[in-house]
mmCIF file of C-alpha atoms and ligand atoms in Angstrom:
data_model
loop_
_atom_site.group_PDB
_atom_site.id
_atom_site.type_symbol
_atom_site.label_atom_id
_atom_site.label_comp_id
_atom_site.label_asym_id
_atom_site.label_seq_id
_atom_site.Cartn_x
_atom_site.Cartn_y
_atom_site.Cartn_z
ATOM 1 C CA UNK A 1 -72.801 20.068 -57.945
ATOM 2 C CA UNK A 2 -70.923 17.876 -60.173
ATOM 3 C CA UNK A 3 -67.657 15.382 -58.637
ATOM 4 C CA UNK A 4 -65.241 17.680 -59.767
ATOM 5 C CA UNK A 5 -66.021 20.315 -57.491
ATOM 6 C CA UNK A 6 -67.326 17.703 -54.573
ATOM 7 C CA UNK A 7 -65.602 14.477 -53.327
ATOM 8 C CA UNK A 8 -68.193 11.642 -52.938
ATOM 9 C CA UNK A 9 -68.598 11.697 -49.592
ATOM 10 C CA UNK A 10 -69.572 15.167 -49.693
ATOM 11 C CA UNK A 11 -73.520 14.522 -50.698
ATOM 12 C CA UNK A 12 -76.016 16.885 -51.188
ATOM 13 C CA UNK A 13 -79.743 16.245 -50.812
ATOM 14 C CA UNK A 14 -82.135 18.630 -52.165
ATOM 15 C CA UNK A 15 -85.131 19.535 -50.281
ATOM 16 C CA UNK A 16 -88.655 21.327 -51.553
ATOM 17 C CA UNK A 17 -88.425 23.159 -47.947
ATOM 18 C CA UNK A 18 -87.337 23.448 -44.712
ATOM 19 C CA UNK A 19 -89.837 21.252 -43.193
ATOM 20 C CA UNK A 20 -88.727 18.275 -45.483
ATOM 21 C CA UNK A 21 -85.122 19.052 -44.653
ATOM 22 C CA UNK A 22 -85.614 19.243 -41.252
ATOM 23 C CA UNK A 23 -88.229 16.014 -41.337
ATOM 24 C CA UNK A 24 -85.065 14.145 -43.193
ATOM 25 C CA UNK A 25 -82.300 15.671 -40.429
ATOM 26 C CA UNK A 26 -84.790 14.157 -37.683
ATOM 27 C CA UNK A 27 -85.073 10.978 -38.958
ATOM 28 C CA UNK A 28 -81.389 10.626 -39.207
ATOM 29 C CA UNK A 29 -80.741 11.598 -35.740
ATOM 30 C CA UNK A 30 -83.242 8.964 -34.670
ATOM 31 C CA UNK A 31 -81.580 6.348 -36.892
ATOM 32 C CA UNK A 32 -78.112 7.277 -35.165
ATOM 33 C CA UNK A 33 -79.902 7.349 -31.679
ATOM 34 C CA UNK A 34 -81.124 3.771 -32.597
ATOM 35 C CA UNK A 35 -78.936 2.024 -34.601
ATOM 36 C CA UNK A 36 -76.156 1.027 -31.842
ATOM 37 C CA UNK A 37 -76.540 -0.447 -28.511
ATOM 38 C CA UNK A 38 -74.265 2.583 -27.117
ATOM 39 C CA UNK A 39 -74.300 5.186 -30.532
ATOM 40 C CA UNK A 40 -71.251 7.775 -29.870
ATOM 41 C CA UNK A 41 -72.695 11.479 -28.626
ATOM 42 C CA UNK A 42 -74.381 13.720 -31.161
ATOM 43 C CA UNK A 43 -72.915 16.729 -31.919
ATOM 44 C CA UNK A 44 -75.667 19.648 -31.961
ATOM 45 C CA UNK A 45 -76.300 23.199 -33.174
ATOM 46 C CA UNK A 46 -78.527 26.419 -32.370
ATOM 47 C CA UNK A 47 -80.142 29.156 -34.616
ATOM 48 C CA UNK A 48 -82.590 29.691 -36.546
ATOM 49 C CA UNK A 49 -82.404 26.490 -38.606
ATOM 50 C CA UNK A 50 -82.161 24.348 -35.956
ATOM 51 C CA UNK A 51 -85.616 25.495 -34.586
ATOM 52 C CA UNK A 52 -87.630 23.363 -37.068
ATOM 53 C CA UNK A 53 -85.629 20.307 -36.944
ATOM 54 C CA UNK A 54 -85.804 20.145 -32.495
ATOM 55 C CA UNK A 55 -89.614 20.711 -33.507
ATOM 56 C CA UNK A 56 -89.400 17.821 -35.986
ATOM 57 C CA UNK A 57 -87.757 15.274 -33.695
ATOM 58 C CA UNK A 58 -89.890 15.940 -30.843
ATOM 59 C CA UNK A 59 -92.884 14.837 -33.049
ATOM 60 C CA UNK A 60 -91.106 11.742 -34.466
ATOM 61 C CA UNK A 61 -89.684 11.108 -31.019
ATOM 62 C CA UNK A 62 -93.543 10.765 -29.494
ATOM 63 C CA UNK A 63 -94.604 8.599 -32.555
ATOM 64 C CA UNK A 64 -92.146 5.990 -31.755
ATOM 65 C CA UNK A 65 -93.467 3.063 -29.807
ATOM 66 C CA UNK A 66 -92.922 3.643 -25.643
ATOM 67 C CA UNK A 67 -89.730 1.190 -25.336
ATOM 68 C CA UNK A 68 -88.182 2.834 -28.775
ATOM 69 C CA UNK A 69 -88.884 6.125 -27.231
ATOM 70 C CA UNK A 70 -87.624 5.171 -23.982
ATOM 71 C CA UNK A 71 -84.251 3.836 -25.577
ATOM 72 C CA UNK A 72 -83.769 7.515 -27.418
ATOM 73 C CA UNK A 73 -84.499 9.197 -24.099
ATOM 74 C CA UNK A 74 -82.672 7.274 -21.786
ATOM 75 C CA UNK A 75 -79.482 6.594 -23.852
ATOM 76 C CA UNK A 76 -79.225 10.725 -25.047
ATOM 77 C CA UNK A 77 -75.972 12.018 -25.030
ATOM 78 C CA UNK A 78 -75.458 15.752 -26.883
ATOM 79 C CA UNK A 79 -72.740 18.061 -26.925
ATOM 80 C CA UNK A 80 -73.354 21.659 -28.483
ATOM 81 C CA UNK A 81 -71.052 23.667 -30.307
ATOM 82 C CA UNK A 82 -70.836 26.664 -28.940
ATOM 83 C CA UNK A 83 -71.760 29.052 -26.087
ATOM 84 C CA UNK A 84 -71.347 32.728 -25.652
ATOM 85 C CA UNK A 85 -69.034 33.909 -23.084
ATOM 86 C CA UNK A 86 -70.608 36.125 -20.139
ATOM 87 C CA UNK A 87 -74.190 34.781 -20.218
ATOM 88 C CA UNK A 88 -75.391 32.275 -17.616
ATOM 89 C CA UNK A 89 -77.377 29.101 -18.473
ATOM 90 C CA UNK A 90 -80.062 31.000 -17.391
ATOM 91 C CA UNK A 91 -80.001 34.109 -19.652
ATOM 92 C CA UNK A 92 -82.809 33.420 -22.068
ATOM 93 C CA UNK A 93 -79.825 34.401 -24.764
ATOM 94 C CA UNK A 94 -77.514 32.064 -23.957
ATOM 95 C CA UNK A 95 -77.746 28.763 -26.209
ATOM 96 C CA UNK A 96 -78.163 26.838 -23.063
ATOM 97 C CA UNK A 97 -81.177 28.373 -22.560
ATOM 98 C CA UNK A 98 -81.770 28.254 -26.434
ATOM 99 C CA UNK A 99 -81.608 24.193 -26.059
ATOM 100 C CA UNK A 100 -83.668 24.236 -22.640
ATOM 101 C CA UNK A 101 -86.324 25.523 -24.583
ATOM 102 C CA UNK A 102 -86.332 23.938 -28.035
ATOM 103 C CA UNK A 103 -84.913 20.269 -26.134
ATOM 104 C CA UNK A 104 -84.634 19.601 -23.016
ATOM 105 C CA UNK A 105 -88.144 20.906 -22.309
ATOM 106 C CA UNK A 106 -90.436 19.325 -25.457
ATOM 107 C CA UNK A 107 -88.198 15.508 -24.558
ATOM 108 C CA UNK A 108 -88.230 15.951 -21.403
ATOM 109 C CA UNK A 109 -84.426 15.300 -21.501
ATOM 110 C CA UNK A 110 -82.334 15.335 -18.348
ATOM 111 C CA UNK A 111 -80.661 18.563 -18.516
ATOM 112 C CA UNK A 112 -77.181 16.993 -17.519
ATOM 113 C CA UNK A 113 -76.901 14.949 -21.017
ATOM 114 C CA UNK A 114 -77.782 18.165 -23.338
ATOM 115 C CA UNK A 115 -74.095 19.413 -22.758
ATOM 116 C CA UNK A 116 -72.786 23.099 -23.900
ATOM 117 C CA UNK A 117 -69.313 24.707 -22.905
ATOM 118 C CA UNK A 118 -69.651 26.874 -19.455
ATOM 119 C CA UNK A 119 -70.028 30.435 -20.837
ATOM 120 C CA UNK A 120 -69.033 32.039 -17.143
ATOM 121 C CA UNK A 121 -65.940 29.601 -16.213
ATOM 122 C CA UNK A 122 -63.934 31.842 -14.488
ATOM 123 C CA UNK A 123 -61.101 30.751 -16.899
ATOM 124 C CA UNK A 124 -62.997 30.236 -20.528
ATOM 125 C CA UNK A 125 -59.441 28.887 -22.390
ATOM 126 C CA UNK A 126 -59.383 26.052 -19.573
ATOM 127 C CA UNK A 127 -62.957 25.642 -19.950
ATOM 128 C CA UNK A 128 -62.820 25.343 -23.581
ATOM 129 C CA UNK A 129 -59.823 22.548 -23.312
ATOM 130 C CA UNK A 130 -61.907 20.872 -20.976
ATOM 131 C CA UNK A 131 -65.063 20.576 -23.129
ATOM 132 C CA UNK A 132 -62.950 19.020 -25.706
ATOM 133 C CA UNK A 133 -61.376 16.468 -23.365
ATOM 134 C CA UNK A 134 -64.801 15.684 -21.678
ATOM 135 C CA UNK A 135 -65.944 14.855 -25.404
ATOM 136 C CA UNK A 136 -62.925 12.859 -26.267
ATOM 137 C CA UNK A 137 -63.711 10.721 -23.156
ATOM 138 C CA UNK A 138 -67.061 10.156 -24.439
ATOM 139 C CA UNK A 139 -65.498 8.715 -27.479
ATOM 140 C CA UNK A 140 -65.959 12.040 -30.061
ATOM 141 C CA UNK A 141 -68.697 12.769 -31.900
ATOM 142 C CA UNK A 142 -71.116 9.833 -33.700
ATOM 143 C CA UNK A 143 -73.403 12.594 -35.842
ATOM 144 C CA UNK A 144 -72.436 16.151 -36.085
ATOM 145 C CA UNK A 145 -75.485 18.214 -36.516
ATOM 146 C CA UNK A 146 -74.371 21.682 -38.340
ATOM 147 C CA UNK A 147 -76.113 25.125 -39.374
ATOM 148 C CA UNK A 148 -74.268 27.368 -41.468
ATOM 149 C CA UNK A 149 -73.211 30.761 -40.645
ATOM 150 C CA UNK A 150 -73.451 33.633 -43.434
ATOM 151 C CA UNK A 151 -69.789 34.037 -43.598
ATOM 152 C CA UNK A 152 -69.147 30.351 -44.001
ATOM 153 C CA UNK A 153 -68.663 29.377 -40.440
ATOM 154 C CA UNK A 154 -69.404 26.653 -38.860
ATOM 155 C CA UNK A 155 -70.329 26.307 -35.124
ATOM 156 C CA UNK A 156 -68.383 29.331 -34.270
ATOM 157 C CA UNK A 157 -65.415 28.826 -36.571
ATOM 158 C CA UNK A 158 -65.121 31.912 -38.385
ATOM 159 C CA UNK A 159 -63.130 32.446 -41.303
ATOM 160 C CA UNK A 160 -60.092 32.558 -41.401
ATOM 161 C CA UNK A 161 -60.028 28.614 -39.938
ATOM 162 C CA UNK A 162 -57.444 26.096 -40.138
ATOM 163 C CA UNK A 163 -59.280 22.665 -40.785
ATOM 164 C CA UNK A 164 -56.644 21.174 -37.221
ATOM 165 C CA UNK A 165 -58.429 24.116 -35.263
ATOM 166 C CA UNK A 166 -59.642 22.379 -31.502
ATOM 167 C CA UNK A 167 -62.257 23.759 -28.571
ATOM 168 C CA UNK A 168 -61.321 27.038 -28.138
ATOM 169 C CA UNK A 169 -62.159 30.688 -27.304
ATOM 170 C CA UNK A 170 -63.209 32.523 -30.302
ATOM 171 C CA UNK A 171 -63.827 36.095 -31.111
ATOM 172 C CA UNK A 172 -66.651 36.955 -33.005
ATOM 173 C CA UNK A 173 -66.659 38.998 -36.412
ATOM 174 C CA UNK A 174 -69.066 41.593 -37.136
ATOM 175 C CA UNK A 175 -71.120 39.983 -39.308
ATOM 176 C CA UNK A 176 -71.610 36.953 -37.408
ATOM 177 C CA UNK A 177 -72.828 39.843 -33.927
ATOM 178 C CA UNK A 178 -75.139 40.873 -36.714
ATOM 179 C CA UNK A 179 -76.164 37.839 -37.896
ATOM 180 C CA UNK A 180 -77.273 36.703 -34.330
ATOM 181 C CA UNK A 181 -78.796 39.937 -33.078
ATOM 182 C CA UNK A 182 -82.264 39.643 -33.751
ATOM 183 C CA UNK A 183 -81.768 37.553 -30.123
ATOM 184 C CA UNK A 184 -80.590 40.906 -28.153
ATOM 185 C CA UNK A 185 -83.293 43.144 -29.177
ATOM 186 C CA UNK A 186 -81.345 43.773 -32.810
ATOM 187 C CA UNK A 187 -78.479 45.245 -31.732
ATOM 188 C CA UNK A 188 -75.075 43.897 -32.676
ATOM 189 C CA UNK A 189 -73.255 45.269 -29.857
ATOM 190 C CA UNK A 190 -75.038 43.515 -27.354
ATOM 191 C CA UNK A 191 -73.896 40.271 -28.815
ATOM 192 C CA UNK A 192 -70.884 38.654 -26.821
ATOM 193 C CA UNK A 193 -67.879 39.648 -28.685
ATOM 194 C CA UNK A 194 -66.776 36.094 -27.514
ATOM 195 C CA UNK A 195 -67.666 32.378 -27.563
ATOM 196 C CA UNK A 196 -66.197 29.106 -26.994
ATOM 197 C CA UNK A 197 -66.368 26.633 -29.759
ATOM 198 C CA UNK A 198 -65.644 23.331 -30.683
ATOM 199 C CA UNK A 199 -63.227 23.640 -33.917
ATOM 200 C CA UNK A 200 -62.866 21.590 -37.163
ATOM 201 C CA UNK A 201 -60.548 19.065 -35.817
ATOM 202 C CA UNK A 202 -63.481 17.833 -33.435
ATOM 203 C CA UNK A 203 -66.219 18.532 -36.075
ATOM 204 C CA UNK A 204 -63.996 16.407 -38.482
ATOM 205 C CA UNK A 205 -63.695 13.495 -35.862
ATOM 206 C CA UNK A 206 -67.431 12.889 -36.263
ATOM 207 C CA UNK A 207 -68.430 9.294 -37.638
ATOM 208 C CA UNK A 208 -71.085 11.458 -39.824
ATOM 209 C CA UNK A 209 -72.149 15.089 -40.371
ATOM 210 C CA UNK A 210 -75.454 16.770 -41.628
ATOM 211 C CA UNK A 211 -75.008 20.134 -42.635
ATOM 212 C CA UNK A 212 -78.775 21.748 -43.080
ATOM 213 C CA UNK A 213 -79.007 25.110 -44.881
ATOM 214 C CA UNK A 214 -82.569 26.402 -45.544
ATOM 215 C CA UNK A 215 -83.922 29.655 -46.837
ATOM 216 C CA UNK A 216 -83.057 32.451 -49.509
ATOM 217 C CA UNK A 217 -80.593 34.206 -46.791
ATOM 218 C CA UNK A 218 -78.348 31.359 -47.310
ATOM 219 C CA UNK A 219 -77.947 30.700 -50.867
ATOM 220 C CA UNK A 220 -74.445 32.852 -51.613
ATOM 221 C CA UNK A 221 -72.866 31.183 -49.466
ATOM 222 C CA UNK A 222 -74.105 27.761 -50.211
ATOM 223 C CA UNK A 223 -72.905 28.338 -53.719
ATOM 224 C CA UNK A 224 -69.602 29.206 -52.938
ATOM 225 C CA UNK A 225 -69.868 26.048 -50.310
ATOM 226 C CA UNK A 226 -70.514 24.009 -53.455
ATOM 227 C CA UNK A 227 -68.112 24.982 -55.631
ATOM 228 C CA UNK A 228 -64.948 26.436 -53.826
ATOM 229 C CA UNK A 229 -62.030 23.638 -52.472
ATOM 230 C CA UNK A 230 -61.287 24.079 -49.180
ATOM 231 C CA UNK A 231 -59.489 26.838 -47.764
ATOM 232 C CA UNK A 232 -59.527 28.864 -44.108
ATOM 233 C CA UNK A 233 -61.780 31.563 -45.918
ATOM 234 C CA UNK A 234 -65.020 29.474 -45.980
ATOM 235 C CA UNK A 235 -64.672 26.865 -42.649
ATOM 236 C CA UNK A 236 -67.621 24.562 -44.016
ATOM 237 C CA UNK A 237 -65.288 23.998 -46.784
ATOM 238 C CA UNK A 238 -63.209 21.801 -44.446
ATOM 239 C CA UNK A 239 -66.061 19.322 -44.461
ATOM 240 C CA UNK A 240 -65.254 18.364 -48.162
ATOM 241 C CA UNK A 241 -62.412 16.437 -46.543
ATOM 242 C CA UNK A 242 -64.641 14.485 -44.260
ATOM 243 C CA UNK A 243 -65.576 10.825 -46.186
ATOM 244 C CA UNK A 244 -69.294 10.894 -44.715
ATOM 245 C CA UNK A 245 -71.301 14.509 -44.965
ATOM 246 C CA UNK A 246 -74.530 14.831 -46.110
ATOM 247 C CA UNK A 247 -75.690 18.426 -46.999
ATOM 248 C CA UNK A 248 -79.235 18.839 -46.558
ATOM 249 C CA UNK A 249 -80.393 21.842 -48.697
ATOM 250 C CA UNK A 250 -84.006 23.402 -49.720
ATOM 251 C CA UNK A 251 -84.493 24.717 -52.531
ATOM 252 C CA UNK A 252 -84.606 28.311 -51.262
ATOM 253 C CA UNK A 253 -81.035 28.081 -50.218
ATOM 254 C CA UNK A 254 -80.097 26.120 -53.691
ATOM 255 C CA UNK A 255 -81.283 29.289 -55.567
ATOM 256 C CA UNK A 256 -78.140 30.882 -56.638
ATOM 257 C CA UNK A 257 -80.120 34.541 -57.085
ATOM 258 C CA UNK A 258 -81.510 34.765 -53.635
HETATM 259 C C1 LIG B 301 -74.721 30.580 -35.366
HETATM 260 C C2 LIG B 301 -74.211 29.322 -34.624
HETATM 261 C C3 LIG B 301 -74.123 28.180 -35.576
HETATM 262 C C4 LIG B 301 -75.361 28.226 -36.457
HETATM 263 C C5 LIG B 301 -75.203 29.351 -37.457
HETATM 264 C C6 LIG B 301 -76.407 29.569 -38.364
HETATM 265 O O1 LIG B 301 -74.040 31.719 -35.072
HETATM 266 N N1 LIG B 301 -73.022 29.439 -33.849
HETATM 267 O O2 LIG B 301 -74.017 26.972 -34.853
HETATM 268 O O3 LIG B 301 -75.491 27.031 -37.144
HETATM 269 O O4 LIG B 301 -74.808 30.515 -36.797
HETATM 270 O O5 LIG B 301 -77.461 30.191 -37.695
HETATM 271 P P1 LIG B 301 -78.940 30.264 -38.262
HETATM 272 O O6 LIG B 301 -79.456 28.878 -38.308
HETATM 273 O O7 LIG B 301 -79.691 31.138 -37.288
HETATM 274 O O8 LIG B 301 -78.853 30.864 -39.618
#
Protein backbone atom coordinates (compact mmCIF):
# COMPACT_ATOMS: atom_id res chain seq x y z
CA UNK A 1 0.00 0.00 0.00
CA UNK A 2 1.88 3.05 -0.68
CA UNK A 3 0.48 6.93 0.84
CA UNK A 4 -0.92 7.75 -2.29
CA UNK A 5 -3.55 5.34 -2.26
CA UNK A 6 -3.83 5.37 1.86
CA UNK A 7 -3.94 8.43 4.21
CA UNK A 8 -1.65 7.86 7.27
CA UNK A 9 -3.97 7.07 9.58
CA UNK A 10 -5.17 4.34 7.55
CA UNK A 11 -2.31 1.60 8.71
CA UNK A 12 -1.97 -1.70 7.70
CA UNK A 13 -0.24 -4.44 9.69
CA UNK A 14 0.68 -7.56 8.06
CA UNK A 15 0.20 -10.76 9.76
CA UNK A 16 1.87 -14.48 8.98
CA UNK A 17 -1.82 -15.79 10.06
CA UNK A 18 -4.85 -15.47 11.61
CA UNK A 19 -3.75 -16.48 14.96
CA UNK A 20 -1.09 -13.60 15.03
CA UNK A 21 -3.73 -11.20 13.79
CA UNK A 22 -6.12 -12.15 16.08
CA UNK A 23 -3.28 -12.46 19.09
CA UNK A 24 -2.42 -8.58 17.99
CA UNK A 25 -6.48 -7.54 17.82
CA UNK A 26 -6.63 -9.07 21.52
CA UNK A 27 -3.99 -7.35 22.89
CA UNK A 28 -5.31 -4.11 21.65
CA UNK A 29 -8.66 -4.57 23.06
CA UNK A 30 -7.01 -5.28 26.40
CA UNK A 31 -4.83 -2.16 26.09
CA UNK A 32 -8.15 -0.07 25.38
CA UNK A 33 -9.95 -2.02 28.27
CA UNK A 34 -6.95 -0.89 30.47
CA UNK A 35 -5.60 2.14 29.53
CA UNK A 36 -8.42 4.61 31.03
CA UNK A 37 -9.98 4.70 34.34
CA UNK A 38 -13.55 4.68 32.45
CA UNK A 39 -12.29 3.63 28.48
CA UNK A 40 -15.44 4.58 26.12
CA UNK A 41 -17.53 1.16 24.99
CA UNK A 42 -15.99 -1.16 22.43
CA UNK A 43 -17.58 -1.55 19.41
CA UNK A 44 -17.74 -5.44 18.42
CA UNK A 45 -18.30 -7.79 15.49
CA UNK A 46 -19.48 -11.53 14.66
CA UNK A 47 -18.43 -14.10 11.94
CA UNK A 48 -16.14 -16.15 11.18
CA UNK A 49 -13.12 -13.93 11.88
CA UNK A 50 -14.14 -12.87 14.96
CA UNK A 51 -14.15 -16.52 16.32
CA UNK A 52 -10.34 -16.65 16.81
CA UNK A 53 -9.84 -13.31 18.22
CA UNK A 54 -12.97 -13.93 21.32
CA UNK A 55 -10.77 -17.23 21.62
CA UNK A 56 -7.60 -15.12 21.83
CA UNK A 57 -8.79 -12.64 24.45
CA UNK A 58 -10.26 -15.12 26.64
CA UNK A 59 -6.72 -16.66 26.98
CA UNK A 60 -4.95 -13.29 27.47
CA UNK A 61 -7.84 -12.21 29.66
CA UNK A 62 -7.04 -15.37 32.26
CA UNK A 63 -3.22 -14.63 32.05
CA UNK A 64 -3.65 -11.25 33.44
CA UNK A 65 -3.04 -10.94 37.14
CA UNK A 66 -6.66 -11.35 39.30
CA UNK A 67 -7.14 -7.40 40.01
CA UNK A 68 -6.10 -6.62 36.10
CA UNK A 69 -8.55 -9.24 35.18
CA UNK A 70 -11.06 -8.09 37.51
CA UNK A 71 -10.76 -4.38 36.16
CA UNK A 72 -11.43 -5.82 32.33
CA UNK A 73 -14.38 -7.79 33.66
CA UNK A 74 -15.98 -5.51 35.82
CA UNK A 75 -15.57 -2.26 33.78
CA UNK A 76 -16.84 -4.22 30.16
CA UNK A 77 -18.97 -2.29 28.16
CA UNK A 78 -19.68 -3.73 24.28
CA UNK A 79 -22.02 -2.80 21.76
CA UNK A 80 -22.36 -5.12 18.56
CA UNK A 81 -23.05 -4.14 15.21
CA UNK A 82 -25.64 -5.82 14.05
CA UNK A 83 -28.51 -8.28 14.67
CA UNK A 84 -30.84 -10.07 12.37
CA UNK A 85 -34.38 -9.17 12.46
CA UNK A 86 -36.93 -12.08 13.49
CA UNK A 87 -34.58 -14.24 15.59
CA UNK A 88 -34.73 -14.15 19.40
CA UNK A 89 -31.62 -13.87 21.64
CA UNK A 90 -32.13 -17.27 22.04
CA UNK A 91 -32.02 -18.68 18.46
CA UNK A 92 -28.61 -20.28 18.32
CA UNK A 93 -28.46 -18.05 14.84
CA UNK A 94 -28.96 -14.95 16.11
CA UNK A 95 -25.55 -12.99 16.89
CA UNK A 96 -26.74 -12.66 20.39
CA UNK A 97 -26.50 -16.05 20.77
CA UNK A 98 -23.30 -15.97 18.50
CA UNK A 99 -21.65 -13.60 21.39
CA UNK A 100 -23.27 -15.75 24.34
CA UNK A 101 -21.25 -18.39 23.15
CA UNK A 102 -17.91 -17.07 21.93
CA UNK A 103 -18.15 -14.09 25.11
CA UNK A 104 -20.26 -13.88 27.51
CA UNK A 105 -19.83 -17.58 28.35
CA UNK A 106 -15.67 -18.16 28.14
CA UNK A 107 -15.47 -14.30 30.47
CA UNK A 108 -18.02 -14.98 32.27
CA UNK A 109 -19.36 -11.49 31.30
CA UNK A 110 -22.66 -10.21 32.61
CA UNK A 111 -24.89 -10.63 29.77
CA UNK A 112 -26.44 -7.03 30.24
CA UNK A 113 -22.97 -5.21 29.19
CA UNK A 114 -22.43 -7.44 25.84
CA UNK A 115 -25.16 -5.20 24.09
CA UNK A 116 -26.73 -6.05 20.43
CA UNK A 117 -29.84 -4.25 18.79
CA UNK A 118 -33.31 -6.18 19.74
CA UNK A 119 -33.87 -8.32 16.60
CA UNK A 120 -37.86 -8.88 17.62
CA UNK A 121 -38.75 -5.10 18.76
CA UNK A 122 -42.05 -4.94 17.70
CA UNK A 123 -41.01 -1.70 15.83
CA UNK A 124 -37.21 -2.50 14.45
CA UNK A 125 -36.78 1.40 12.86
CA UNK A 126 -37.50 2.68 16.58
CA UNK A 127 -35.39 0.04 17.87
CA UNK A 128 -32.61 0.79 15.63
CA UNK A 129 -32.80 4.77 16.60
CA UNK A 130 -32.75 3.71 19.99
CA UNK A 131 -29.57 1.58 19.88
CA UNK A 132 -27.86 4.51 18.47
CA UNK A 133 -29.05 6.93 21.15
CA UNK A 134 -28.35 4.35 23.99
CA UNK A 135 -24.66 4.36 22.49
CA UNK A 136 -24.41 8.06 22.18
CA UNK A 137 -25.31 8.22 25.93
CA UNK A 138 -22.55 5.97 26.64
CA UNK A 139 -20.30 8.44 25.04
CA UNK A 140 -19.82 6.53 21.29
CA UNK A 141 -17.57 4.12 20.56
CA UNK A 142 -13.68 4.02 22.18
CA UNK A 143 -12.42 0.87 19.75
CA UNK A 144 -14.43 -0.30 16.88
CA UNK A 145 -13.74 -3.90 16.30
CA UNK A 146 -14.61 -4.70 12.41
CA UNK A 147 -14.75 -7.93 10.06
CA UNK A 148 -15.14 -7.41 6.53
CA UNK A 149 -17.91 -8.56 4.45
CA UNK A 150 -17.15 -10.01 0.79
CA UNK A 151 -18.89 -7.23 -0.88
CA UNK A 152 -17.07 -4.58 1.08
CA UNK A 153 -19.45 -4.09 3.90
CA UNK A 154 -18.94 -3.37 7.01
CA UNK A 155 -21.11 -4.41 10.03
CA UNK A 156 -24.12 -4.63 7.90
CA UNK A 157 -23.52 -1.63 5.67
CA UNK A 158 -23.84 -2.89 2.32
CA UNK A 159 -22.84 -1.19 -0.66
CA UNK A 160 -24.21 1.25 -1.87
CA UNK A 161 -23.38 3.33 1.69
CA UNK A 162 -23.16 6.88 2.31
CA UNK A 163 -20.16 7.39 4.81
CA UNK A 164 -23.26 9.93 7.22
CA UNK A 165 -25.35 6.56 7.19
CA UNK A 166 -26.73 6.07 11.25
CA UNK A 167 -28.39 2.78 13.19
CA UNK A 168 -30.75 1.64 10.97
CA UNK A 169 -32.79 -1.20 9.39
CA UNK A 170 -31.00 -2.70 6.57
CA UNK A 171 -31.88 -5.11 3.88
CA UNK A 172 -29.61 -7.66 3.06
CA UNK A 173 -28.09 -8.38 -0.54
CA UNK A 174 -27.74 -11.71 -1.89
CA UNK A 175 -24.40 -12.21 -1.53
CA UNK A 176 -24.09 -11.15 1.91
CA UNK A 177 -27.54 -14.21 2.71
CA UNK A 178 -24.93 -16.32 1.01
CA UNK A 179 -22.09 -15.30 2.61
CA UNK A 180 -23.67 -16.03 6.10
CA UNK A 181 -25.50 -19.25 5.32
CA UNK A 182 -23.27 -21.83 6.30
CA UNK A 183 -25.16 -20.72 9.90
CA UNK A 184 -28.81 -21.89 8.56
CA UNK A 185 -27.92 -25.23 7.35
CA UNK A 186 -26.43 -23.53 3.85
CA UNK A 187 -29.26 -22.15 2.57
CA UNK A 188 -29.45 -18.49 1.64
CA UNK A 189 -33.04 -18.13 1.95
CA UNK A 190 -33.22 -18.93 5.39
CA UNK A 191 -31.05 -15.98 6.18
CA UNK A 192 -33.11 -12.87 7.50
CA UNK A 193 -33.58 -10.73 4.55
CA UNK A 194 -33.20 -7.98 7.29
CA UNK A 195 -30.92 -6.62 10.04
CA UNK A 196 -30.40 -3.65 12.07
CA UNK A 197 -27.05 -2.04 11.95
CA UNK A 198 -25.07 0.52 13.28
CA UNK A 199 -23.93 2.74 10.09
CA UNK A 200 -20.67 4.60 9.18
CA UNK A 201 -21.48 7.74 10.93
CA UNK A 202 -21.30 5.73 14.35
CA UNK A 203 -18.45 3.44 13.11
CA UNK A 204 -16.63 6.76 12.15
CA UNK A 205 -17.27 8.31 15.70
CA UNK A 206 -14.97 5.64 17.16
CA UNK A 207 -11.72 7.02 19.00
CA UNK A 208 -9.96 3.92 17.06
CA UNK A 209 -10.86 1.08 14.66
CA UNK A 210 -9.25 -2.41 13.88
CA UNK A 211 -10.37 -3.80 10.83
CA UNK A 212 -9.12 -7.73 10.79
CA UNK A 213 -9.34 -9.58 7.46
CA UNK A 214 -7.86 -13.13 7.42
CA UNK A 215 -7.89 -15.90 4.89
CA UNK A 216 -7.69 -16.42 0.96
CA UNK A 217 -11.69 -15.74 0.72
CA UNK A 218 -10.92 -12.24 1.47
CA UNK A 219 -8.15 -11.09 -0.57
CA UNK A 220 -10.25 -9.34 -3.73
CA UNK A 221 -11.74 -7.39 -1.77
CA UNK A 222 -8.93 -6.38 0.45
CA UNK A 223 -7.16 -5.27 -2.67
CA UNK A 224 -9.68 -3.16 -3.90
CA UNK A 225 -9.94 -1.94 0.03
CA UNK A 226 -6.31 -0.92 -0.46
CA UNK A 227 -6.27 0.77 -3.39
CA UNK A 228 -9.77 2.31 -4.29
CA UNK A 229 -10.72 6.09 -2.57
CA UNK A 230 -13.72 6.03 -0.95
CA UNK A 231 -16.95 5.77 -2.48
CA UNK A 232 -20.64 4.13 -1.41
CA UNK A 233 -19.60 1.00 -3.59
CA UNK A 234 -17.05 -0.46 -1.10
CA UNK A 235 -18.39 0.86 2.70
CA UNK A 236 -14.90 -0.08 4.37
CA UNK A 237 -13.63 2.50 2.09
CA UNK A 238 -15.23 5.13 4.36
CA UNK A 239 -12.69 4.20 7.00
CA UNK A 240 -9.85 5.87 4.91
CA UNK A 241 -11.39 9.07 6.26
CA UNK A 242 -11.10 8.05 9.85
CA UNK A 243 -7.44 9.59 11.34
CA UNK A 244 -6.87 6.33 13.57
CA UNK A 245 -7.56 2.69 11.72
CA UNK A 246 -5.40 0.01 11.89
CA UNK A 247 -5.98 -2.84 9.33
CA UNK A 248 -4.90 -6.03 10.59
CA UNK A 249 -4.27 -8.39 7.60
CA UNK A 250 -2.63 -12.08 7.17
CA UNK A 251 -0.98 -12.86 4.61
CA UNK A 252 -3.64 -15.14 3.10
CA UNK A 253 -5.93 -12.22 2.68
CA UNK A 254 -2.81 -9.91 1.36
CA UNK A 255 -2.45 -12.42 -1.56
CA UNK A 256 -3.87 -10.61 -4.43
CA UNK A 257 -4.44 -14.22 -6.46
CA UNK A 258 -6.48 -15.93 -3.84
C1 LIG B 1 -21.04 -10.37 8.58
C2 LIG B 1 -21.20 -9.34 9.73
C3 LIG B 1 -19.97 -8.51 9.83
C4 LIG B 1 -18.78 -9.43 9.65
C5 LIG B 1 -18.67 -9.81 8.19
C6 LIG B 1 -17.55 -10.80 7.87
O1 LIG B 1 -22.13 -10.49 7.78
N1 LIG B 1 -22.38 -8.54 9.74
O2 LIG B 1 -19.96 -7.83 11.07
O3 LIG B 1 -17.62 -8.78 10.04
O4 LIG B 1 -19.91 -10.22 7.71
O5 LIG B 1 -17.88 -12.09 8.27
P1 LIG B 1 -16.82 -13.27 8.37
O6 LIG B 1 -15.87 -12.91 9.45
O7 LIG B 1 -17.63 -14.50 8.70
O8 LIG B 1 -16.15 -13.36 7.05
Amino acid sequence: MDSAESPAGFALTVCADSAEACERAASLILEQRLGAAAPLPLGLATGRTMEPLYRALAVQVAALPPLRRQAVLAGWESFNLDEYLGLPADDPRSFAAFMGRHLVAPLQLDPARVRLPNGTAADPQLEARQYGQTLRACGGIGLQILGLGLNGHVGFNEPPCAADARCRVVDLSSSTRLQNAEAFGGDPAAVPARAISLGLAEILAAERILLVVTGAAKAQVLARLLHQPPSPQLPASWLKQHPAVTVLADQAALDARG
